[in-house]
PDB file of C-alpha atoms in Angstrom:
ATOM      1  CA  MET A   1       5.810  48.733  61.877  1.00 43.00           C
ATOM      2  CA  SER A   2       5.600  45.383  60.132  1.00 49.00           C
ATOM      3  CA  ASP A   3       5.843  44.928  56.404  1.00 52.00           C
ATOM      4  CA  ILE A   4       4.542  41.723  54.861  1.00 50.00           C
ATOM      5  CA  ARG A   5       5.415  40.804  51.281  1.00 54.00           C
ATOM      6  CA  SER A   6       5.440  37.368  49.707  1.00 51.00           C
ATOM      7  CA  GLY A   7       3.937  35.975  52.908  1.00 50.00           C
ATOM      8  CA  MET A   8       7.054  36.733  54.958  1.00 49.00           C
ATOM      9  CA  ALA A   9       7.068  39.344  57.717  1.00 53.00           C
ATOM     10  CA  ARG A  10       9.944  41.802  57.472  1.00 55.00           C
ATOM     11  CA  THR A  11      10.867  45.124  59.032  1.00 52.00           C
ATOM     12  CA  ALA A  12      12.378  48.380  57.828  1.00 48.00           C
ATOM     13  CA  TYR A  13      13.814  49.525  61.147  1.00 50.00           C
ATOM     14  CA  TYR A  14      17.293  50.694  60.149  1.00 56.00           C
ATOM     15  CA  GLY A  15      18.438  47.108  59.686  1.00 65.00           C
ATOM     16  CA  VAL A  16      17.049  45.496  62.843  1.00 70.00           C
ATOM     17  CA  LEU A  17      16.529  41.826  61.981  1.00 74.00           C
ATOM     18  CA  PRO A  18      14.381  39.889  64.454  1.00 76.00           C
ATOM     19  CA  PHE A  19      14.461  36.091  64.455  1.00 82.00           C
ATOM     20  CA  ARG A  20      13.802  33.204  66.851  1.00 88.00           C
ATOM     21  CA  VAL A  21      16.239  30.576  68.047  1.00 90.00           C
ATOM     22  CA  SER A  22      14.993  27.851  70.388  1.00 93.00           C
ATOM     23  CA  GLY A  23      11.932  29.914  71.280  1.00 89.00           C
ATOM     24  CA  VAL A  24      13.967  33.035  72.148  1.00 89.00           C
ATOM     25  CA  ARG A  25      13.606  36.209  70.074  1.00 86.00           C
ATOM     26  CA  ILE A  26      16.957  37.671  69.011  1.00 84.00           C
ATOM     27  CA  TYR A  27      17.581  41.012  67.305  1.00 78.00           C
ATOM     28  CA  ALA A  28      20.569  41.405  64.995  1.00 79.00           C
ATOM     29  CA  VAL A  29      21.637  45.010  64.432  1.00 75.00           C
ATOM     30  CA  HIS A  30      24.452  46.760  62.597  1.00 72.00           C
ATOM     31  CA  GLY A  31      27.472  47.635  64.733  1.00 76.00           C
ATOM     32  CA  ASP A  32      26.857  51.385  64.291  1.00 73.00           C
ATOM     33  CA  PHE A  33      23.251  51.140  65.485  1.00 75.00           C
ATOM     34  CA  ASP A  34      22.571  52.885  68.824  1.00 78.00           C
ATOM     35  CA  VAL A  35      21.248  49.970  70.896  1.00 77.00           C
ATOM     36  CA  ASN A  36      20.218  52.417  73.638  1.00 83.00           C
ATOM     37  CA  LEU A  37      17.336  53.460  71.383  1.00 79.00           C
ATOM     38  CA  LEU A  38      15.888  49.974  71.801  1.00 72.00           C
ATOM     39  CA  LEU A  39      16.753  49.660  75.496  1.00 78.00           C
ATOM     40  CA  ASN A  40      15.218  53.048  76.343  1.00 84.00           C
ATOM     41  CA  GLY A  41      11.883  51.997  74.884  1.00 80.00           C
ATOM     42  CA  THR A  42      11.973  54.241  71.833  1.00 78.00           C
ATOM     43  CA  SER A  43       8.782  53.678  69.881  1.00 76.00           C
ATOM     44  CA  SER A  44       9.043  51.659  66.682  1.00 69.00           C
ATOM     45  CA  SER A  45       7.471  54.515  64.700  1.00 71.00           C
ATOM     46  CA  GLU A  46      10.491  56.664  65.604  1.00 74.00           C
ATOM     47  CA  LEU A  47      12.902  53.986  64.366  1.00 70.00           C
ATOM     48  CA  TYR A  48      11.019  53.209  61.159  1.00 69.00           C
ATOM     49  CA  SER A  49      12.406  54.810  58.017  1.00 73.00           C
ATOM     50  CA  ASN A  50       9.935  55.253  55.155  1.00 79.00           C
ATOM     51  CA  ASP A  51      12.719  56.301  52.769  1.00 82.00           C
ATOM     52  CA  TRP A  52      14.744  53.176  53.569  1.00 78.00           C
ATOM     53  CA  ASP A  53      11.694  51.012  52.925  1.00 79.00           C
ATOM     54  CA  ARG A  54      10.905  52.774  49.638  1.00 86.00           C
ATOM     55  CA  MET A  55      14.514  52.333  48.425  1.00 87.00           C
ATOM     56  CA  THR A  56      14.420  48.652  49.392  1.00 84.00           C
ATOM     57  CA  ARG A  57      11.133  48.238  47.510  1.00 86.00           C
ATOM     58  CA  PHE A  58      12.818  49.614  44.386  1.00 90.00           C
ATOM     59  CA  LEU A  59      15.639  47.072  44.695  1.00 88.00           C
ATOM     60  CA  GLU A  60      13.042  44.292  44.927  1.00 88.00           C
ATOM     61  CA  PHE A  61      11.191  45.732  41.920  1.00 91.00           C
ATOM     62  CA  GLN A  62      14.438  45.937  39.962  1.00 91.00           C
ATOM     63  CA  GLU A  63      15.366  42.357  40.818  1.00 90.00           C
ATOM     64  CA  THR A  64      11.934  41.091  39.761  1.00 90.00           C
ATOM     65  CA  TYR A  65      11.225  43.043  36.568  1.00 91.00           C
ATOM     66  CA  CYS A  66      14.356  44.778  35.267  1.00 92.00           C
ATOM     67  CA  ARG A  67      16.322  41.861  33.929  1.00 90.00           C
ATOM     68  CA  PRO A  68      16.962  40.358  30.511  1.00 88.00           C
ATOM     69  CA  GLY A  69      13.943  38.499  29.231  1.00 88.00           C
ATOM     70  CA  LYS A  70      11.489  40.721  31.106  1.00 89.00           C
ATOM     71  CA  TRP A  71      12.257  44.418  30.682  1.00 90.00           C
ATOM     72  CA  THR A  72      15.356  45.954  29.098  1.00 87.00           C
ATOM     73  CA  GLY A  73      14.417  49.660  29.115  1.00 91.00           C
ATOM     74  CA  LYS A  74      14.763  52.229  31.902  1.00 92.00           C
ATOM     75  CA  CYS A  75      14.048  50.564  35.241  1.00 93.00           C
ATOM     76  CA  ASP A  76      11.535  52.963  36.760  1.00 93.00           C
ATOM     77  CA  PRO A  77       7.884  52.121  37.535  1.00 93.00           C
ATOM     78  CA  ALA A  78       6.925  55.670  36.475  1.00 92.00           C
ATOM     79  CA  ASP A  79       8.707  55.434  33.097  1.00 93.00           C
ATOM     80  CA  PRO A  80       6.125  55.741  30.271  1.00 95.00           C
ATOM     81  CA  GLY A  81       7.668  52.815  28.378  1.00 95.00           C
ATOM     82  CA  MET A  82       7.468  50.559  31.402  1.00 94.00           C
ATOM     83  CA  VAL A  83       3.896  51.679  32.119  1.00 95.00           C
ATOM     84  CA  GLU A  84       2.968  50.741  28.548  1.00 96.00           C
ATOM     85  CA  TRP A  85       4.741  47.382  28.941  1.00 94.00           C
ATOM     86  CA  PHE A  86       2.654  46.593  32.056  1.00 95.00           C
ATOM     87  CA  LYS A  87      -0.508  47.870  30.348  1.00 96.00           C
ATOM     88  CA  LYS A  88       0.051  45.511  27.380  1.00 96.00           C
ATOM     89  CA  ARG A  89       0.241  42.597  29.788  1.00 94.00           C
ATOM     90  CA  ASN A  90      -2.844  43.785  31.708  1.00 96.00           C
ATOM     91  CA  ARG A  91      -0.784  44.124  34.916  1.00 93.00           C
ATOM     92  CA  MET A  92      -1.479  47.745  35.896  1.00 94.00           C
ATOM     93  CA  LYS A  93      -2.776  46.777  39.334  1.00 92.00           C
ATOM     94  CA  LEU A  94       0.550  45.071  40.010  1.00 91.00           C
ATOM     95  CA  LEU A  95       2.503  48.109  38.802  1.00 92.00           C
ATOM     96  CA  LYS A  96       0.482  50.400  41.078  1.00 91.00           C
ATOM     97  CA  ALA A  97       1.560  48.266  44.034  1.00 88.00           C
ATOM     98  CA  TRP A  98       5.167  49.201  43.171  1.00 87.00           C
ATOM     99  CA  SER A  99       4.504  52.886  42.491  1.00 82.00           C
ATOM    100  CA  ASP A 100       5.666  54.195  45.875  1.00 85.00           C
ATOM    101  CA  VAL A 101       9.396  53.557  45.487  1.00 89.00           C
ATOM    102  CA  ILE A 102      12.521  55.710  45.477  1.00 87.00           C
ATOM    103  CA  VAL A 103      14.484  54.950  42.307  1.00 88.00           C
ATOM    104  CA  ASN A 104      18.168  54.555  43.198  1.00 76.00           C
TER     105      ASN A 104
END
């Protein structure tokens, strides 16, 4: 299941990183990953982790908005103060795009 943000295709398959070198596709995986899952033809929907993706989305949200000069309150897209901050800037549509995250 592909995930495209900022124009770059990424995946959330338990850390499987696909890339190309000299026209050959290579997959980098963590040492603890069971490679047999890939070799046995396990479907990508079985490897995909929604929770992992939602946690990663929060880290991206935090890196983008929860830093000095932008937002200094509680870093949570559902926090009433942060909602008001986005509302003041007329950016509610953008905040809604980040609403499905797991706050770490």
